[in-house]
mmCIF file of C-alpha atoms in Angstrom:
data_model
loop_
_atom_site.group_PDB
_atom_site.id
_atom_site.type_symbol
_atom_site.label_atom_id
_atom_site.label_comp_id
_atom_site.label_asym_id
_atom_site.label_seq_id
_atom_site.Cartn_x
_atom_site.Cartn_y
_atom_site.Cartn_z
ATOM 1 C CA UNK A 1393 201.334 253.979 156.384
ATOM 2 C CA UNK A 1394 199.243 255.422 153.563
ATOM 3 C CA UNK A 1395 200.751 258.880 153.549
ATOM 4 C CA UNK A 1396 200.338 261.089 150.488
ATOM 5 C CA UNK A 1397 203.777 262.791 150.467
ATOM 6 C CA UNK A 1398 202.690 264.605 147.320
ATOM 7 C CA UNK A 1399 200.315 266.740 149.414
ATOM 8 C CA UNK A 1400 203.151 267.814 151.666
ATOM 9 C CA UNK A 1401 205.487 268.609 148.774
ATOM 10 C CA UNK A 1402 202.814 270.624 147.060
ATOM 11 C CA UNK A 1403 202.167 272.651 150.215
ATOM 12 C CA UNK A 1404 205.866 273.136 150.726
ATOM 13 C CA UNK A 1405 206.470 274.403 147.202
ATOM 14 C CA UNK A 1406 203.413 276.758 147.356
ATOM 15 C CA UNK A 1407 204.205 278.295 150.731
ATOM 16 C CA UNK A 1408 207.328 280.414 151.043
ATOM 17 C CA UNK A 1409 209.546 278.942 153.767
ATOM 18 C CA UNK A 1410 211.021 282.417 154.580
ATOM 19 C CA UNK A 1411 207.798 283.261 156.358
ATOM 20 C CA UNK A 1412 207.662 281.713 159.843
ATOM 21 C CA UNK A 1413 203.893 281.250 159.589
ATOM 22 C CA UNK A 1414 204.143 279.036 156.463
ATOM 23 C CA UNK A 1415 207.227 277.249 157.655
ATOM 24 C CA UNK A 1416 205.469 276.339 160.860
ATOM 25 C CA UNK A 1417 202.381 275.194 158.898
ATOM 26 C CA UNK A 1418 204.372 272.696 156.856
ATOM 27 C CA UNK A 1419 206.369 271.436 159.893
ATOM 28 C CA UNK A 1420 203.175 270.851 161.840
ATOM 29 C CA UNK A 1421 201.428 269.245 158.877
ATOM 30 C CA UNK A 1422 204.343 266.860 158.492
ATOM 31 C CA UNK A 1423 204.256 266.066 162.197
ATOM 32 C CA UNK A 1424 200.578 265.208 162.052
ATOM 33 C CA UNK A 1425 200.814 263.151 158.886
ATOM 34 C CA UNK A 1426 203.698 261.104 160.297
ATOM 35 C CA UNK A 1427 202.633 261.127 163.940
ATOM 36 C CA UNK A 1428 203.923 258.029 165.707
ATOM 37 C CA UNK A 1429 205.264 256.403 162.494
ATOM 38 C CA UNK A 1430 208.975 257.188 163.250
ATOM 39 C CA UNK A 1431 209.214 258.033 159.504
ATOM 40 C CA UNK A 1432 211.196 261.256 159.143
ATOM 41 C CA UNK A 1433 212.127 261.020 155.485
ATOM 42 C CA UNK A 1434 210.448 264.332 154.679
ATOM 43 C CA UNK A 1435 212.657 266.124 157.188
ATOM 44 C CA UNK A 1436 215.798 264.336 155.953
ATOM 45 C CA UNK A 1437 215.087 265.137 152.305
ATOM 46 C CA UNK A 1438 214.319 268.816 153.031
ATOM 47 C CA UNK A 1439 217.184 269.807 155.254
ATOM 48 C CA UNK A 1440 217.958 272.993 153.317
ATOM 49 C CA UNK A 1441 214.377 274.027 153.457
ATOM 50 C CA UNK A 1442 214.367 273.363 157.198
ATOM 51 C CA UNK A 1443 217.410 275.534 157.505
ATOM 52 C CA UNK A 1444 215.334 278.481 156.409
ATOM 53 C CA UNK A 1445 213.295 278.421 159.557
ATOM 54 C CA UNK A 1446 213.795 281.336 161.833
ATOM 55 C CA UNK A 1447 213.406 281.679 165.625
ATOM 56 C CA UNK A 1448 210.242 279.950 166.927
ATOM 57 C CA UNK A 1449 209.581 278.263 163.548
ATOM 58 C CA UNK A 1450 212.959 276.478 164.173
ATOM 59 C CA UNK A 1451 211.718 275.487 167.682
ATOM 60 C CA UNK A 1452 208.495 274.001 166.193
ATOM 61 C CA UNK A 1453 210.266 272.236 163.361
ATOM 62 C CA UNK A 1454 212.642 270.505 165.794
ATOM 63 C CA UNK A 1455 209.880 269.629 168.229
ATOM 64 C CA UNK A 1456 207.825 268.079 165.401
ATOM 65 C CA UNK A 1457 210.372 265.221 165.414
ATOM 66 C CA UNK A 1458 208.951 264.372 168.818
ATOM 67 C CA UNK A 1459 205.462 264.014 167.358
ATOM 68 C CA UNK A 1460 206.795 261.724 164.598
ATOM 69 C CA UNK A 1461 208.638 259.558 167.150
ATOM 70 C CA UNK A 1462 205.939 259.650 169.820
ATOM 71 C CA UNK A 1463 206.105 256.584 172.012
ATOM 72 C CA UNK A 1464 209.473 255.398 170.625
ATOM 73 C CA UNK A 1465 210.739 254.915 174.130
ATOM 74 C CA UNK A 1466 213.708 252.732 173.195
ATOM 75 C CA UNK A 1467 215.410 255.190 170.784
ATOM 76 C CA UNK A 1468 213.823 258.500 171.633
ATOM 77 C CA UNK A 1469 216.866 260.032 173.226
ATOM 78 C CA UNK A 1470 219.206 258.828 170.495
ATOM 79 C CA UNK A 1471 216.946 260.360 167.828
ATOM 80 C CA UNK A 1472 216.969 263.789 169.510
ATOM 81 C CA UNK A 1473 220.675 263.668 170.400
ATOM 82 C CA UNK A 1474 221.935 265.756 167.396
ATOM 83 C CA UNK A 1475 219.744 268.691 168.440
ATOM 84 C CA UNK A 1476 219.963 268.629 172.239
ATOM 85 C CA UNK A 1477 222.035 271.092 174.261
ATOM 86 C CA UNK A 1478 225.661 270.051 174.136
ATOM 87 C CA UNK A 1479 225.360 268.828 170.529
ATOM 88 C CA UNK A 1480 226.816 270.683 167.575
ATOM 89 C CA UNK A 1481 223.688 272.700 166.997
ATOM 90 C CA UNK A 1482 224.195 276.368 167.758
ATOM 91 C CA UNK A 1483 220.658 277.678 167.673
ATOM 92 C CA UNK A 1484 218.921 278.135 171.026
ATOM 93 C CA UNK A 1485 215.608 277.529 169.235
ATOM 94 C CA UNK A 1486 216.795 274.091 168.083
ATOM 95 C CA UNK A 1487 218.071 273.205 171.598
ATOM 96 C CA UNK A 1488 214.829 274.340 173.221
ATOM 97 C CA UNK A 1489 212.675 272.676 170.562
ATOM 98 C CA UNK A 1490 214.525 269.398 171.007
ATOM 99 C CA UNK A 1491 213.886 269.334 174.763
ATOM 100 C CA UNK A 1492 210.161 269.878 174.078
ATOM 101 C CA UNK A 1493 210.309 267.197 171.394
ATOM 102 C CA UNK A 1494 211.883 264.777 173.932
ATOM 103 C CA UNK A 1495 208.892 265.438 176.186
ATOM 104 C CA UNK A 1496 206.503 264.697 173.257
ATOM 105 C CA UNK A 1497 208.195 261.334 172.643
ATOM 106 C CA UNK A 1498 207.954 260.239 176.225
ATOM 107 C CA UNK A 1499 204.639 261.993 177.126
ATOM 108 C CA UNK A 1500 203.190 260.212 180.120
ATOM 109 C CA UNK A 1501 206.034 257.615 180.187
ATOM 110 C CA UNK A 1502 208.893 259.836 181.094
ATOM 111 C CA UNK A 1503 210.791 257.895 183.750
ATOM 112 C CA UNK A 1504 213.877 257.720 181.564
ATOM 113 C CA UNK A 1505 214.052 261.422 180.643
ATOM 114 C CA UNK A 1506 212.532 263.414 183.552
ATOM 115 C CA UNK A 1507 215.844 263.627 185.394
ATOM 116 C CA UNK A 1508 217.677 264.706 182.258
ATOM 117 C CA UNK A 1509 215.127 267.385 181.524
ATOM 118 C CA UNK A 1510 215.043 268.495 185.174
ATOM 119 C CA UNK A 1511 218.827 268.893 185.186
ATOM 120 C CA UNK A 1512 218.578 271.399 182.345
ATOM 121 C CA UNK A 1513 215.980 273.364 184.289
ATOM 122 C CA UNK A 1514 218.100 273.413 187.496
ATOM 123 C CA UNK A 1515 221.243 274.361 185.632
ATOM 124 C CA UNK A 1516 219.603 277.290 183.846
ATOM 125 C CA UNK A 1517 216.951 278.610 186.136
ATOM 126 C CA UNK A 1518 219.259 280.997 187.893
ATOM 127 C CA UNK A 1519 219.999 282.796 184.600
ATOM 128 C CA UNK A 1520 216.429 283.507 183.360
ATOM 129 C CA UNK A 1521 215.936 286.742 181.608
ATOM 130 C CA UNK A 1522 218.907 285.891 179.304
ATOM 131 C CA UNK A 1523 217.196 285.237 175.994
ATOM 132 C CA UNK A 1524 219.237 282.126 175.141
ATOM 133 C CA UNK A 1525 218.425 280.545 178.466
ATOM 134 C CA UNK A 1526 214.742 281.533 178.253
ATOM 135 C CA UNK A 1527 214.123 279.654 175.009
ATOM 136 C CA UNK A 1528 215.989 276.631 176.361
ATOM 137 C CA UNK A 1529 213.934 276.690 179.543
ATOM 138 C CA UNK A 1530 210.695 277.141 177.565
ATOM 139 C CA UNK A 1531 211.413 273.807 175.840
ATOM 140 C CA UNK A 1532 212.679 272.071 178.978
ATOM 141 C CA UNK A 1533 209.629 273.116 181.078
ATOM 142 C CA UNK A 1534 207.146 271.984 178.410
ATOM 143 C CA UNK A 1535 209.112 268.753 177.939
ATOM 144 C CA UNK A 1536 209.382 267.866 181.605
ATOM 145 C CA UNK A 1537 205.659 268.608 182.092
ATOM 146 C CA UNK A 1538 204.783 266.139 179.316
ATOM 147 C CA UNK A 1539 207.254 263.507 180.534
ATOM 148 C CA UNK A 1540 205.967 263.773 184.131
ATOM 149 C CA UNK A 1541 202.345 264.189 183.033
ATOM 150 C CA UNK A 1542 199.915 263.248 185.802
ATOM 151 C CA UNK A 1543 202.741 261.919 187.992
ATOM 152 C CA UNK A 1544 201.994 264.496 190.726
ATOM 153 C CA UNK A 1545 205.768 264.716 191.371
ATOM 154 C CA UNK A 1546 206.261 267.479 193.957
ATOM 155 C CA UNK A 1547 209.963 267.465 193.052
ATOM 156 C CA UNK A 1548 209.335 268.516 189.422
ATOM 157 C CA UNK A 1549 206.514 270.859 190.444
ATOM 158 C CA UNK A 1550 208.814 272.748 192.835
ATOM 159 C CA UNK A 1551 211.546 272.907 190.245
ATOM 160 C CA UNK A 1552 209.139 274.476 187.704
ATOM 161 C CA UNK A 1553 207.746 276.834 190.310
ATOM 162 C CA UNK A 1554 211.246 278.253 190.713
ATOM 163 C CA UNK A 1555 211.330 279.113 187.033
ATOM 164 C CA UNK A 1556 207.846 280.671 187.250
ATOM 165 C CA UNK A 1557 208.936 282.864 190.194
ATOM 166 C CA UNK A 1558 211.765 284.288 188.105
ATOM 167 C CA UNK A 1559 208.988 286.092 186.283
ATOM 168 C CA UNK A 1560 210.323 285.919 182.752
ATOM 169 C CA UNK A 1561 207.520 285.879 180.163
ATOM 170 C CA UNK A 1562 208.926 283.198 177.835
ATOM 171 C CA UNK A 1563 210.127 280.616 180.384
ATOM 172 C CA UNK A 1564 207.426 281.507 182.926
ATOM 173 C CA UNK A 1565 204.551 280.667 180.548
ATOM 174 C CA UNK A 1566 206.001 277.253 179.861
ATOM 175 C CA UNK A 1567 206.779 276.563 183.538
ATOM 176 C CA UNK A 1568 203.168 277.315 184.386
ATOM 177 C CA UNK A 1569 201.923 274.878 181.843
ATOM 178 C CA UNK A 1570 204.476 272.293 182.958
ATOM 179 C CA UNK A 1571 203.160 272.611 186.531
ATOM 180 C CA UNK A 1572 199.637 271.956 185.304
ATOM 181 C CA UNK A 1573 200.712 268.926 183.295
ATOM 182 C CA UNK A 1574 202.676 267.422 186.227
ATOM 183 C CA UNK A 1575 199.637 267.825 188.444
ATOM 184 C CA UNK A 1576 197.197 266.766 185.676
ATOM 185 C CA UNK A 1577 193.860 265.815 187.248
ATOM 186 C CA UNK A 1578 195.349 265.472 190.741
ATOM 187 C CA UNK A 1579 193.518 268.451 192.219
ATOM 188 C CA UNK A 1580 196.625 268.837 194.350
ATOM 189 C CA UNK A 1581 195.709 271.130 197.294
ATOM 190 C CA UNK A 1582 198.548 273.660 197.107
ATOM 191 C CA UNK A 1583 198.974 273.942 193.332
ATOM 192 C CA UNK A 1584 195.806 275.936 192.607
ATOM 193 C CA UNK A 1585 196.601 278.321 195.516
ATOM 194 C CA UNK A 1586 200.192 278.864 194.263
ATOM 195 C CA UNK A 1587 199.077 279.298 190.703
ATOM 196 C CA UNK A 1588 196.070 281.562 191.223
ATOM 197 C CA UNK A 1589 197.976 283.793 193.614
ATOM 198 C CA UNK A 1590 200.861 284.246 191.217
ATOM 199 C CA UNK A 1591 198.555 284.798 188.254
ATOM 200 C CA UNK A 1592 197.147 287.813 190.110
ATOM 201 C CA UNK A 1593 200.637 289.144 190.936
ATOM 202 C CA UNK A 1594 202.596 288.862 187.713
ATOM 203 C CA UNK A 1595 202.579 291.694 185.109
ATOM 204 C CA UNK A 1596 203.135 289.335 182.189
ATOM 205 C CA UNK A 1597 200.032 288.324 180.197
ATOM 206 C CA UNK A 1598 201.848 285.249 178.897
ATOM 207 C CA UNK A 1599 202.443 283.933 182.399
ATOM 208 C CA UNK A 1600 198.876 284.619 183.460
ATOM 209 C CA UNK A 1601 197.601 282.741 180.443
ATOM 210 C CA UNK A 1602 199.972 279.830 181.107
ATOM 211 C CA UNK A 1603 198.796 279.649 184.694
ATOM 212 C CA UNK A 1604 195.115 279.855 183.607
ATOM 213 C CA UNK A 1605 195.589 276.841 181.299
ATOM 214 C CA UNK A 1606 197.694 275.124 183.992
ATOM 215 C CA UNK A 1607 194.809 275.476 186.458
ATOM 216 C CA UNK A 1608 192.458 273.874 183.917
ATOM 217 C CA UNK A 1609 194.914 270.907 183.643
ATOM 218 C CA UNK A 1610 195.137 270.439 187.419
ATOM 219 C CA UNK A 1611 191.326 270.167 187.491
ATOM 220 C CA UNK A 1612 191.110 267.657 184.624
ATOM 221 C CA UNK A 1613 188.142 265.273 185.201
ATOM 222 C CA UNK A 1614 187.375 266.653 188.681
ATOM 223 C CA UNK A 1615 183.786 267.796 187.885
ATOM 224 C CA UNK A 1616 182.076 269.335 190.974
ATOM 225 C CA UNK A 1617 185.346 269.418 192.909
ATOM 226 C CA UNK A 1618 186.545 272.145 190.512
ATOM 227 C CA UNK A 1619 183.468 274.341 190.922
ATOM 228 C CA UNK A 1620 184.931 276.665 193.504
ATOM 229 C CA UNK A 1621 188.049 277.444 191.528
ATOM 230 C CA UNK A 1622 185.927 277.845 188.372
ATOM 231 C CA UNK A 1623 183.689 280.424 190.082
ATOM 232 C CA UNK A 1624 186.766 282.203 191.382
ATOM 233 C CA UNK A 1625 188.296 282.438 187.930
ATOM 234 C CA UNK A 1626 185.129 283.466 186.152
ATOM 235 C CA UNK A 1627 184.510 286.228 188.643
ATOM 236 C CA UNK A 1628 187.959 287.735 187.969
ATOM 237 C CA UNK A 1629 188.440 291.136 186.357
ATOM 238 C CA UNK A 1630 191.354 289.677 184.419
ATOM 239 C CA UNK A 1631 190.143 288.441 181.029
ATOM 240 C CA UNK A 1632 192.964 285.853 180.949
ATOM 241 C CA UNK A 1633 191.711 284.220 184.139
ATOM 242 C CA UNK A 1634 188.099 284.119 182.848
ATOM 243 C CA UNK A 1635 189.563 282.524 179.648
ATOM 244 C CA UNK A 1636 191.212 279.904 181.886
ATOM 245 C CA UNK A 1637 187.928 279.531 183.743
ATOM 246 C CA UNK A 1638 186.182 278.505 180.516
ATOM 247 C CA UNK A 1639 188.867 275.919 179.793
ATOM 248 C CA UNK A 1640 188.735 274.680 183.395
ATOM 249 C CA UNK A 1641 185.054 273.913 182.859
ATOM 250 C CA UNK A 1642 186.095 272.184 179.600
ATOM 251 C CA UNK A 1643 188.600 269.896 181.313
ATOM 252 C CA UNK A 1644 186.848 269.385 184.617
ATOM 253 C CA UNK A 1645 183.659 268.252 182.881
ATOM 254 C CA UNK A 1646 185.224 266.784 179.739
ATOM 255 C CA UNK A 1647 183.007 264.166 178.133
ATOM 256 C CA UNK A 1648 180.374 264.340 180.887
ATOM 257 C CA UNK A 1649 177.746 266.263 178.923
ATOM 258 C CA UNK A 1650 176.957 267.978 182.260
ATOM 259 C CA UNK A 1651 173.945 270.201 181.751
ATOM 260 C CA UNK A 1652 175.008 272.849 184.283
ATOM 261 C CA UNK A 1653 178.463 273.154 182.628
ATOM 262 C CA UNK A 1654 176.882 273.484 179.171
ATOM 263 C CA UNK A 1655 174.484 276.208 180.409
ATOM 264 C CA UNK A 1656 177.283 278.130 182.050
ATOM 265 C CA UNK A 1657 179.449 278.004 178.896
ATOM 266 C CA UNK A 1658 176.591 279.133 176.675
ATOM 267 C CA UNK A 1659 175.967 282.035 179.058
ATOM 268 C CA UNK A 1660 179.673 283.095 178.885
ATOM 269 C CA UNK A 1661 179.685 282.679 175.109
ATOM 270 C CA UNK A 1662 177.022 285.291 174.696
ATOM 271 C CA UNK A 1663 177.640 287.621 177.643
ATOM 272 C CA UNK A 1664 181.369 288.072 178.316
ATOM 273 C CA UNK A 1665 182.703 291.379 177.045
ATOM 274 C CA UNK A 1666 185.989 289.901 175.881
ATOM 275 C CA UNK A 1667 186.346 288.087 172.587
ATOM 276 C CA UNK A 1668 188.973 285.562 173.663
ATOM 277 C CA UNK A 1669 186.852 284.493 176.646
ATOM 278 C CA UNK A 1670 183.763 284.077 174.449
ATOM 279 C CA UNK A 1671 185.718 281.977 171.956
ATOM 280 C CA UNK A 1672 187.153 279.820 174.778
ATOM 281 C CA UNK A 1673 183.652 279.207 176.159
ATOM 282 C CA UNK A 1674 182.356 277.993 172.782
ATOM 283 C CA UNK A 1675 185.446 275.757 172.240
ATOM 284 C CA UNK A 1676 184.855 274.355 175.765
ATOM 285 C CA UNK A 1677 181.428 273.140 174.692
ATOM 286 C CA UNK A 1678 183.214 270.711 172.346
ATOM 287 C CA UNK A 1679 185.140 269.174 175.230
ATOM 288 C CA UNK A 1680 182.180 268.824 177.558
ATOM 289 C CA UNK A 1681 180.000 267.266 174.828
ATOM 290 C CA UNK A 1682 182.653 264.832 173.441
ATOM 291 C CA UNK A 1683 180.551 261.801 174.152
ATOM 292 C CA UNK A 1684 177.261 263.443 173.065
ATOM 293 C CA UNK A 1685 178.872 264.631 169.909
ATOM 294 C CA UNK A 1686 175.740 264.259 167.753
ATOM 295 C CA UNK A 1687 174.096 267.034 169.759
ATOM 296 C CA UNK A 1688 176.871 269.580 169.141
ATOM 297 C CA UNK A 1689 175.902 270.762 165.635
ATOM 298 C CA UNK A 1690 172.442 271.593 166.836
ATOM 299 C CA UNK A 1691 173.721 273.407 169.926
ATOM 300 C CA UNK A 1692 176.290 275.551 168.101
ATOM 301 C CA UNK A 1693 174.390 276.149 164.887
ATOM 302 C CA UNK A 1694 173.030 279.507 166.009
ATOM 303 C CA UNK A 1695 176.410 280.535 167.355
ATOM 304 C CA UNK A 1696 177.982 279.734 164.010
ATOM 305 C CA UNK A 1697 175.890 282.557 162.560
ATOM 306 C CA UNK A 1698 176.937 284.967 165.282
ATOM 307 C CA UNK A 1699 177.980 288.504 164.142
ATOM 308 C CA UNK A 1700 181.089 288.027 166.289
ATOM 309 C CA UNK A 1701 183.895 286.400 164.321
ATOM 310 C CA UNK A 1702 185.555 285.004 167.485
ATOM 311 C CA UNK A 1703 182.397 283.160 168.407
ATOM 312 C CA UNK A 1704 182.131 281.760 164.867
ATOM 313 C CA UNK A 1705 185.766 280.640 165.134
ATOM 314 C CA UNK A 1706 184.965 278.932 168.464
ATOM 315 C CA UNK A 1707 182.023 277.013 167.011
ATOM 316 C CA UNK A 1708 184.345 275.549 164.345
ATOM 317 C CA UNK A 1709 186.754 274.246 166.969
ATOM 318 C CA UNK A 1710 183.919 272.942 169.186
ATOM 319 C CA UNK A 1711 182.764 270.848 166.260
ATOM 320 C CA UNK A 1712 186.284 269.731 165.318
ATOM 321 C CA UNK A 1713 187.040 268.626 168.866
ATOM 322 C CA UNK A 1714 183.769 266.862 169.606
ATOM 323 C CA UNK A 1715 183.299 265.246 166.194
ATOM 324 C CA UNK A 1716 186.950 264.336 165.460
ATOM 325 C CA UNK A 1717 187.084 261.274 163.148
ATOM 326 C CA UNK A 1718 183.274 260.945 163.206
ATOM 327 C CA UNK A 1719 182.589 262.370 159.724
ATOM 328 C CA UNK A 1720 179.246 263.567 161.090
ATOM 329 C CA UNK A 1721 177.244 264.992 158.194
ATOM 330 C CA UNK A 1722 175.487 267.558 160.476
ATOM 331 C CA UNK A 1723 178.857 268.869 161.624
ATOM 332 C CA UNK A 1724 180.133 269.149 158.045
ATOM 333 C CA UNK A 1725 177.001 271.103 157.103
ATOM 334 C CA UNK A 1726 177.737 273.746 159.779
ATOM 335 C CA UNK A 1727 181.480 273.857 158.928
ATOM 336 C CA UNK A 1728 181.304 274.155 155.156
ATOM 337 C CA UNK A 1729 179.809 277.674 155.048
ATOM 338 C CA UNK A 1730 182.394 278.780 157.627
ATOM 339 C CA UNK A 1731 185.237 277.800 155.248
ATOM 340 C CA UNK A 1732 183.980 280.671 153.054
ATOM 341 C CA UNK A 1733 183.643 283.097 155.956
ATOM 342 C CA UNK A 1734 184.757 286.714 155.225
ATOM 343 C CA UNK A 1735 187.197 286.630 158.196
ATOM 344 C CA UNK A 1736 190.494 284.875 157.672
ATOM 345 C CA UNK A 1737 190.928 283.260 161.140
ATOM 346 C CA UNK A 1738 187.354 281.910 160.967
ATOM 347 C CA UNK A 1739 188.156 280.234 157.648
ATOM 348 C CA UNK A 1740 191.324 278.919 159.273
ATOM 349 C CA UNK A 1741 189.439 277.376 162.150
ATOM 350 C CA UNK A 1742 186.755 275.962 159.869
ATOM 351 C CA UNK A 1743 189.315 274.227 157.649
ATOM 352 C CA UNK A 1744 191.177 272.767 160.604
ATOM 353 C CA UNK A 1745 187.874 271.582 162.169
ATOM 354 C CA UNK A 1746 186.654 270.098 158.893
ATOM 355 C CA UNK A 1747 189.872 268.061 158.633
ATOM 356 C CA UNK A 1748 189.553 266.914 162.239
ATOM 357 C CA UNK A 1749 185.989 265.748 161.553
ATOM 358 C CA UNK A 1750 187.287 263.775 158.556
ATOM 359 C CA UNK A 1751 190.375 262.282 160.226
ATOM 360 C CA UNK A 1752 191.210 258.917 158.609
ATOM 361 C CA UNK A 1753 188.293 259.100 156.154
ATOM 362 C CA UNK A 1754 189.213 258.249 152.584
ATOM 363 C CA UNK A 1755 187.553 259.068 149.260
ATOM 364 C CA UNK A 1756 186.255 255.503 149.170
ATOM 365 C CA UNK A 1757 184.685 255.787 152.603
ATOM 366 C CA UNK A 1758 183.257 259.316 152.165
ATOM 367 C CA UNK A 1759 182.451 261.198 149.034
ATOM 368 C CA UNK A 1760 183.130 264.525 150.734
ATOM 369 C CA UNK A 1761 186.892 263.882 151.171
ATOM 370 C CA UNK A 1762 187.954 264.481 147.605
ATOM 371 C CA UNK A 1763 186.056 267.806 147.440
ATOM 372 C CA UNK A 1764 187.393 268.970 150.832
ATOM 373 C CA UNK A 1765 190.983 268.099 149.918
ATOM 374 C CA UNK A 1766 190.699 269.917 146.622
ATOM 375 C CA UNK A 1767 189.354 272.971 148.388
ATOM 376 C CA UNK A 1768 192.284 272.923 150.898
ATOM 377 C CA UNK A 1769 194.798 272.627 148.030
ATOM 378 C CA UNK A 1770 193.129 275.529 146.167
ATOM 379 C CA UNK A 1771 193.525 277.741 149.269
ATOM 380 C CA UNK A 1772 197.185 276.697 149.789
ATOM 381 C CA UNK A 1773 198.084 277.447 146.192
ATOM 382 C CA UNK A 1774 196.060 280.622 145.794
ATOM 383 C CA UNK A 1775 198.195 283.798 145.737
ATOM 384 C CA UNK A 1776 195.292 285.963 146.914
ATOM 385 C CA UNK A 1777 194.353 284.032 150.026
ATOM 386 C CA UNK A 1778 195.326 285.510 153.387
ATOM 387 C CA UNK A 1779 198.212 283.865 155.249
ATOM 388 C CA UNK A 1780 196.099 282.652 158.220
ATOM 389 C CA UNK A 1781 193.665 280.894 155.876
ATOM 390 C CA UNK A 1782 196.584 279.212 154.001
ATOM 391 C CA UNK A 1783 198.042 278.095 157.371
ATOM 392 C CA UNK A 1784 194.684 276.458 158.272
ATOM 393 C CA UNK A 1785 194.385 274.793 154.890
ATOM 394 C CA UNK A 1786 197.913 273.402 155.124
#
């Protein structure tokens, strides 16, 4: 475990914990640095700082324990016990976050916790619309989806569908994603029908987006079998469904390098009239070309010079996803200019993508690492940098 705790402490002292954005940044950074190590000293030594978190930042900070203890199937439940509903913790965000964290620990191996998580959903689903219950359900739905990932359990699917049909934005969005995770890659017959129909009925953008991503998950790895639903989504007038359509191509054709899929995504990237949809299409290229990652810098280089900031942001993520851990010089060459982009969220994406490309590279292995780290620290400690860029650097 070669973890440079100094980096975390420096970020923590430079970023004011009163702001949810920065609090979340440090929590997430700690989760990534200690992912799967079961080492939560940073959290234990910074309890007062953690107490500063408000609302959803509290949710994220609690859930980050799940990332740190990922795969610790023997003690997972004991570790989350102090935060779970029924414990001494009073905050609904901590309770909800801990249920999500539990799902993260047992993701894909959830036999021991699915019933427990399901019981929280059943107990509370009648009372949706109450804010306390909604946050709790948000965590429980995400948690149970992760724990039951790919299990195709109709039992859990139906349970989540009930939450969805209560039509509350906060819990409904999570239920939709939970349904997608439970049916991951199964191409279950009825799920896409249920999900698409409801996406067209609900008035909540959050729920439509959750369902759009859920549909992408159901079609994971299904290639041509997903073509009909993809066409259906891309033809929609609802930008959120077209956004999901781009991600459905991403997951249905992940790693295949399928030419037709790449062409379709490039077409959406330059022609859709919504920025989120265009960004999604560019990001999706990274998923489809995961195995042909050396071709990605060449394909997105022109897009990285687009006059549209959302497209530039997408190119960064496409490179980060496809070249993760590859330290590909051609990818770094496209990303470096983007870290100095005039738009804050493009700089954010470029910094996150640059770090993904250099995952587990050290200064000894790669001369770039020292310079990149120094650049990130300069952004984190610079008073004049925008918040979003600092978040990305952290």
